[in-house]
Amino acid sequence: SFTPTSNSVVVIGLGRFGGAVADSLVRLGHDVLGIDENAELVQRWADQLTHVVQADATNTDTLRRLGVADFESAVVGIGNDLEASVLTVLSLVELGIRDIWVKALSLRHGRILERTGAHHVVYPEMAMGERVAHLVTGRMIDFI
Ligand code: ATP
């Protein structure tokens, strides 16, 4: 198995968001434990991440068995399944993870995640929409 250091991050949910986070972390030189319940995705990521496991992350005991409690940082990329997103954050809180990052699909979802104990809630679509607005207006200024 995998002994985490301060350089290690666990990424749960390897969809488009979690996958991009995991891939970038590896490129930046971090060790990444990826967890997803989808066997095909686990297979697809097997060569790219330090370690990849197929598991249901809502189960605290499962996460404990995988050694997740030894990680300082976790990123949760589960989005559509609100219940799974909240339960996964709750499990990470129960394991005492110090730095929990999680993606939210809506402000309401984000409020629940904050109350559950997530340290950082990110809204990828909203954040990128805002950024594109700045980029578009910046570009417009160039045309005037
Ligand atoms: P993205 O936009 O990043 O592709 P999404 O918002 O569509 O993701 P989902 O498809 O709901 O989000 O979840 C992302 C990943 O999380 C999927 O690969 C899914 O298999 C995984 N996932 C969902 N629930 C769990 C769970 N309980 N345990 C582990 N992985 C899970």
Short mmCIF file of C-alpha atoms and ligand atoms in Angstrom, two decimals:
data_model
loop_
_atom_site.label_atom_id
_atom_site.label_comp_id
_atom_site.label_asym_id
_atom_site.label_seq_id
_atom_site.Cartn_x
_atom_site.Cartn_y
_atom_site.Cartn_z
CA SER A 1 0.00 0.00 0.00
CA PHE A 2 0.85 3.68 0.07
CA THR A 3 2.34 5.63 2.98
CA PRO A 4 1.25 9.25 2.64
CA THR A 5 3.60 12.16 3.28
CA SER A 6 2.75 15.87 3.48
CA ASN A 7 3.19 15.77 -0.30
CA SER A 8 0.29 13.30 -0.74
CA VAL A 9 -3.31 14.07 -1.62
CA VAL A 10 -6.32 11.78 -1.83
CA VAL A 11 -8.71 12.56 -4.70
CA ILE A 12 -12.18 11.02 -4.49
CA GLY A 13 -14.28 10.88 -7.66
CA LEU A 14 -12.21 10.78 -10.84
CA GLY A 15 -14.70 12.44 -13.21
CA ARG A 16 -13.81 15.44 -15.33
CA PHE A 17 -13.15 17.67 -12.29
CA GLY A 18 -11.49 15.17 -9.94
CA GLY A 19 -9.54 13.71 -12.86
CA ALA A 20 -8.17 17.12 -13.80
CA VAL A 21 -7.22 17.80 -10.17
CA ALA A 22 -5.49 14.42 -9.81
CA ASP A 23 -3.64 14.75 -13.11
CA SER A 24 -2.44 18.28 -12.26
CA LEU A 25 -1.29 17.21 -8.78
CA VAL A 26 0.81 14.41 -10.28
CA ARG A 27 2.33 16.86 -12.78
CA LEU A 28 3.17 19.18 -9.86
CA GLY A 29 5.06 16.33 -8.20
CA HIS A 30 2.54 15.14 -5.62
CA ASP A 31 1.67 11.56 -4.75
CA VAL A 32 -2.02 10.96 -5.42
CA LEU A 33 -4.31 8.25 -4.13
CA GLY A 34 -7.36 8.22 -6.42
CA ILE A 35 -10.62 6.62 -5.31
CA ASP A 36 -13.66 6.00 -7.49
CA GLU A 37 -16.48 3.46 -7.35
CA ASN A 38 -16.41 3.05 -11.12
CA ALA A 39 -14.12 0.14 -12.11
CA GLU A 40 -13.63 1.43 -15.67
CA LEU A 41 -12.42 4.81 -14.44
CA VAL A 42 -10.11 3.16 -11.92
CA GLN A 43 -8.63 1.10 -14.76
CA ARG A 44 -8.23 4.20 -16.92
CA TRP A 45 -6.32 6.08 -14.19
CA ALA A 46 -4.23 3.14 -12.97
CA ASP A 47 -1.04 4.12 -14.84
CA GLN A 48 -1.26 7.84 -14.18
CA LEU A 49 -1.73 8.15 -10.43
CA THR A 50 0.46 6.86 -7.61
CA HIS A 51 -2.30 4.54 -6.45
CA VAL A 52 -5.92 4.03 -7.56
CA VAL A 53 -8.58 2.09 -5.72
CA GLN A 54 -12.15 1.13 -6.54
CA ALA A 55 -14.28 1.85 -3.47
CA ASP A 56 -17.43 3.53 -2.19
CA ALA A 57 -16.10 6.65 -0.47
CA THR A 58 -19.28 7.24 1.56
CA ASN A 59 -18.22 4.41 3.88
CA THR A 60 -15.97 5.69 6.68
CA ASP A 61 -14.61 2.23 7.52
CA THR A 62 -13.67 1.63 3.90
CA LEU A 63 -11.77 4.91 3.80
CA ARG A 64 -10.07 4.08 7.09
CA ARG A 65 -8.99 0.68 5.74
CA LEU A 66 -7.50 2.42 2.70
CA GLY A 67 -5.36 4.57 4.99
CA VAL A 68 -7.14 7.81 4.14
CA ALA A 69 -6.93 8.98 7.78
CA ASP A 70 -3.16 9.49 7.30
CA PHE A 71 -3.65 12.10 4.58
CA GLU A 72 -3.63 15.81 5.38
CA SER A 73 -5.49 16.88 2.25
CA ALA A 74 -8.45 15.47 0.34
CA VAL A 75 -10.32 16.65 -2.75
CA VAL A 76 -13.87 15.40 -3.41
CA GLY A 77 -14.96 15.58 -7.05
CA ILE A 78 -18.32 13.85 -6.64
CA GLY A 79 -20.96 16.26 -7.93
CA ASN A 80 -24.23 14.88 -9.23
CA ASP A 81 -24.86 12.50 -6.36
CA LEU A 82 -25.48 15.05 -3.58
CA GLU A 83 -25.97 12.39 -0.94
CA ALA A 84 -22.67 10.69 -1.83
CA SER A 85 -20.88 14.05 -1.87
CA VAL A 86 -22.13 14.96 1.62
CA LEU A 87 -21.53 11.51 3.10
CA THR A 88 -18.00 11.41 1.68
CA VAL A 89 -17.18 14.78 3.23
CA LEU A 90 -18.69 13.57 6.51
CA SER A 91 -16.46 10.47 6.42
CA LEU A 92 -13.39 12.63 5.81
CA VAL A 93 -14.39 14.86 8.74
CA GLU A 94 -14.82 11.77 10.93
CA LEU A 95 -11.32 10.62 9.94
CA GLY A 96 -9.92 14.00 11.00
CA ILE A 97 -8.65 15.16 7.60
CA ARG A 98 -7.30 18.68 8.08
CA ASP A 99 -7.84 20.12 4.62
CA ILE A 100 -10.98 19.01 2.79
CA TRP A 101 -11.73 20.49 -0.64
CA VAL A 102 -15.01 19.68 -2.35
CA LYS A 103 -16.80 20.59 -5.54
CA ALA A 104 -20.39 21.87 -5.28
CA LEU A 105 -22.88 22.14 -8.11
CA SER A 106 -25.04 24.83 -6.49
CA LEU A 107 -24.90 27.33 -3.61
CA ARG A 108 -27.40 25.20 -1.69
CA HIS A 109 -25.19 22.14 -2.13
CA GLY A 110 -22.23 24.27 -1.01
CA ARG A 111 -24.00 25.40 2.16
CA ILE A 112 -24.65 21.81 3.16
CA LEU A 113 -21.01 20.90 2.49
CA GLU A 114 -19.77 23.80 4.62
CA ARG A 115 -22.06 22.77 7.49
CA THR A 116 -20.86 19.19 7.12
CA GLY A 117 -17.30 20.35 7.75
CA ALA A 118 -15.65 20.93 4.37
CA HIS A 119 -12.85 23.51 4.62
CA HIS A 120 -13.01 24.71 1.02
CA VAL A 121 -16.04 24.53 -1.28
CA VAL A 122 -15.40 25.23 -4.96
CA TYR A 123 -17.90 25.92 -7.72
CA PRO A 124 -16.09 25.06 -10.97
CA GLU A 125 -18.83 26.17 -13.37
CA MET A 126 -19.52 29.45 -11.55
CA ALA A 127 -15.82 30.23 -11.12
CA MET A 128 -15.03 29.53 -14.77
CA GLY A 129 -18.11 31.47 -15.93
CA GLU A 130 -16.90 34.50 -13.98
CA ARG A 131 -13.42 34.10 -15.41
CA VAL A 132 -14.73 33.88 -18.98
CA ALA A 133 -16.74 37.08 -18.42
CA HIS A 134 -13.51 38.85 -17.42
CA LEU A 135 -11.65 37.38 -20.35
CA VAL A 136 -14.41 38.36 -22.80
CA THR A 137 -14.58 41.95 -21.54
CA GLY A 138 -10.78 42.16 -21.47
CA ARG A 139 -10.69 41.08 -25.09
CA MET A 140 -13.47 43.59 -25.95
CA ILE A 141 -11.33 46.43 -24.60
CA ASP A 142 -8.65 45.38 -27.08
CA PHE A 143 -11.12 45.92 -29.93
CA ILE A 144 -12.20 49.46 -28.94
P1 ATP B 1 -17.52 15.70 -13.50
O1 ATP B 1 -18.31 16.89 -13.95
O2 ATP B 1 -16.29 16.06 -12.73
O3 ATP B 1 -17.25 14.68 -14.56
P2 ATP B 1 -19.92 15.02 -12.12
O4 ATP B 1 -20.30 16.33 -11.52
O5 ATP B 1 -20.67 14.56 -13.33
O6 ATP B 1 -18.38 14.95 -12.42
P3 ATP B 1 -20.35 12.55 -10.83
O7 ATP B 1 -20.36 11.90 -12.16
O8 ATP B 1 -21.55 12.48 -9.98
O9 ATP B 1 -19.96 14.04 -10.93
O10 ATP B 1 -19.13 11.99 -9.99
C1 ATP B 1 -17.81 12.08 -10.38
C2 ATP B 1 -17.11 10.76 -10.09
O11 ATP B 1 -17.35 10.39 -8.72
C3 ATP B 1 -17.63 9.61 -10.94
O12 ATP B 1 -16.52 9.03 -11.61
C4 ATP B 1 -18.25 8.64 -9.95
O13 ATP B 1 -18.01 7.29 -10.29
C5 ATP B 1 -17.56 9.00 -8.65
N1 ATP B 1 -18.38 8.67 -7.48
C6 ATP B 1 -19.69 8.98 -7.28
N2 ATP B 1 -20.13 8.50 -6.12
C7 ATP B 1 -19.05 7.88 -5.53
C8 ATP B 1 -18.84 7.17 -4.30
N3 ATP B 1 -19.83 7.00 -3.41
N4 ATP B 1 -17.61 6.66 -4.05
C9 ATP B 1 -16.61 6.81 -4.95
N5 ATP B 1 -16.73 7.46 -6.11
C10 ATP B 1 -17.93 7.98 -6.41
#
